[in-house]
Amino acid sequence: MSLGGLQLQEKEVHLIFLVDTSGSMASNAKIQSLNTALEEVLPALRAQASQLVGIEAHVRVATFSNGPRWVQDAPALLEDFWWEQVPAEPQSLTELGVALDFLRRSFDAQAHAMPPAIVLLTDGMPTDTMSPTFAEGLERLDAHPVGRSATRAAIAIGTDADLSSLEAFVAGSGGVVLTAQDPHQLTDVLRTASSSVLRAASELAS
Amino acid sequence: LTPRWIVAGASVRGARHVNLGEPNEDSVRVGLDHGRAIALVADGHGSAKCGRADIGSALAVKVGFEVLAEEPRLELDRLPQEITTRWQAAVAMHLAEHPPTADEAEGAPHPHYLLYGTTLLGVMIDGPLLRLVQIGDGDVLLGRSGQEHARRPIPPLEVNRPGETDSLCQHDAADRMSVIEYDLTDGQVDVVLLASDGLDTAFADPTWHDETMADVLRRVQGLDAGELEAEIAGWCGPPAEVGGDDTTIALIVCRH
């Protein structure tokens, strides 16, 4: 019996995949590789989460092209989560700044939540035709108490990704930028990135 | 009638640390010294950058006890600098005997205080005087029988970076440390509770303080120091198991 007879709980840590579904992701089967890789890393992530005693790991997926959207209505328990294939959106742009601001706004209701782990996957360069631009969106995310505490990793898919933007995204978070040139590499780097940010986010709970 | 104080404390390693084979990074120290009651709790940081946090927290309660016991009348505003300086000296001595490994040194700022990062809560009662020091998260509650609300002398931290907290390892630690002094002439306190944040974060309801203090006031009645320590260890177990974090509680109990 706890003191005061009060209810006890595990800590929630959220793993967020921010996935580029712009038109260019349709070329060279990049979106298929991404869908396959995310399916393949889930068993290892579930195994890792099961070892994190006192931590309840949740997953949520946001895609972005001309605009961002959540794939699920709410975060799902990692142990119950199955990857839902996401398509590329033909001729759409890479509005990463809008997507980062979308994440930032979602954190407003969680000012005292544990910092999430964010894995960004993209093959391109922020197109910045909308507001906020990438620089503005990142500045807003970094200014948010939850956003700036998030552990982050970024994965460049193919050879055209703008590495300087990805390095700016992870700067200060202790995270890494990894590059994947082919589907096999993508699975490997995604496993590494997801595992490291989930571990780092769970360390903040101690 | 002069009150008699009983002090006791206990710490339980969090289930997450047990599972990973990692040490309990919390430390607790309590004692009676020349009639003064002293209790300290420290919570070493869980970050991978703080690989010696268990040692840092042990050094924090050691030097905290020394300062509160040896210098009970030190001017209040000098306490933070005194504690911080002595903790840094203790860390420097440990570093000299146990230099950082290549992995520990990589990317770590000199002089490596971050490796030992820890919070510190401390309370000393000397006659009618109660002194409290705090840097970082954790809770100090003052309870009195018959009163509905537990007093929280230091307001909850404004959360700027969730999951992170102020620390003795920061260069401006002395400025970040809170110090408060109370006059207990009216016998206003029956129990002082200090707890690492393993207790706070394990509760589903963030407003756990009043119900918990009411329960503590009931449970401590009639216990001697040995019984109290065993009782506290039992209280630390469920939050350490469910919340997964190291959980530490120290009590100063008044026997009128």
GROMACS .gro file of C-alpha atoms in nm, chain A residues 1-11 50-55 110-115 142 144-150 172-174 202-206, chain B residues 15-17 19-20 25 44-48 159-164 193 199 201-205 208 211-212 215-216 219 235 238-239 241-245 249:
model
   78
    1MET     CA    1   0.000   0.000   0.000
    2SER     CA    2   0.144   0.336  -0.100
    3LEU     CA    3   0.159   0.629   0.139
    4GLY     CA    4  -0.181   0.786   0.172
    5GLY     CA    5  -0.333   0.494  -0.016
    6LEU     CA    6  -0.278   0.690  -0.336
    7GLN     CA    7  -0.253   0.541  -0.683
    8LEU     CA    8   0.092   0.498  -0.838
    9GLN     CA    9   0.177   0.507  -1.207
   10GLU     CA   10   0.450   0.445  -1.464
   11LYS     CA   11   0.600   0.738  -1.654
   50SER     CA   12   0.975  -0.403  -2.226
   51GLN     CA   13   1.307  -0.365  -2.043
   52LEU     CA   14   1.232  -0.007  -1.943
   53VAL     CA   15   1.074  -0.076  -1.606
   54GLY     CA   16   0.855   0.208  -1.485
   55ILE     CA   17   0.831   0.352  -1.835
  110GLN     CA   18   0.186   1.871  -2.208
  111ALA     CA   19   0.393   2.140  -2.039
  112HIS     CA   20   0.490   1.905  -1.756
  113ALA     CA   21   0.513   1.585  -1.961
  114MET     CA   22   0.832   1.385  -1.996
  115PRO     CA   23   1.026   1.506  -2.300
  142ASP     CA   24   1.341   2.498  -2.942
  144HIS     CA   25   0.902   2.532  -2.613
  145PRO     CA   26   0.978   2.367  -2.273
  146VAL     CA   27   0.883   2.023  -2.400
  147GLY     CA   28   1.016   2.071  -2.753
  148ARG     CA   29   1.360   2.189  -2.652
  149SER     CA   30   1.398   1.899  -2.407
  150ALA     CA   31   1.306   1.637  -2.667
  172GLY     CA   32   2.184   2.076  -2.869
  173SER     CA   33   1.981   1.759  -2.816
  174GLY     CA   34   2.280   1.526  -2.818
  202SER     CA   35   1.381   0.718  -2.070
  203GLU     CA   36   1.702   0.821  -1.891
  204LEU     CA   37   1.544   1.158  -1.826
  205ALA     CA   38   1.288   0.977  -1.610
  206SER     CA   39   1.555   0.881  -1.354
  221ALA     CA   40   1.309  -0.110  -1.049
  222ARG     CA   41   1.452   0.042  -1.368
  223HIS     CA   42   1.799   0.054  -1.215
  225ASN     CA   43   1.666  -0.421  -1.421
  226LEU     CA   44   1.961  -0.248  -1.589
  231GLU     CA   45   2.182   0.697  -0.739
  250GLY     CA   46   2.203   1.173  -0.854
  251HIS     CA   47   2.102   1.243  -1.213
  252GLY     CA   48   2.007   0.949  -1.434
  253SER     CA   49   2.158   1.090  -1.753
  254ALA     CA   50   2.431   0.892  -1.924
  365VAL     CA   51   0.960   2.343  -1.502
  366ASN     CA   52   1.176   2.490  -1.776
  367ARG     CA   53   1.312   2.165  -1.910
  368PRO     CA   54   1.097   1.866  -1.811
  369GLY     CA   55   1.310   1.577  -1.698
  370GLU     CA   56   1.596   1.806  -1.601
  399LEU     CA   57   0.962   1.484   0.538
  405LEU     CA   58   0.817   0.962  -0.478
  407THR     CA   59   0.672   1.119  -1.003
  408ALA     CA   60   0.531   0.781  -0.902
  409PHE     CA   61   0.205   0.932  -0.779
  410ALA     CA   62  -0.069   0.950  -1.041
  411ASP     CA   63  -0.215   1.251  -0.860
  414TRP     CA   64  -0.038   1.398  -0.315
  417GLU     CA   65  -0.296   1.302   0.207
  418THR     CA   66   0.054   1.163   0.229
  421ASP     CA   67  -0.084   0.928   0.659
  422VAL     CA   68   0.278   0.982   0.772
  425ARG     CA   69   0.204   0.596   1.093
  441TRP     CA   70   0.706   0.331   0.206
  444PRO     CA   71   0.597   0.067  -0.404
  445PRO     CA   72   0.696   0.394  -0.578
  447GLU     CA   73   0.876  -0.057  -0.807
  448VAL     CA   74   0.594   0.108  -1.003
  449GLY     CA   75   0.755   0.441  -1.096
  450GLY     CA   76   1.088   0.266  -1.155
  451ASP     CA   77   1.304   0.547  -1.013
  455ILE     CA   78   1.262   0.944   0.220
   0.00000   0.00000   0.00000
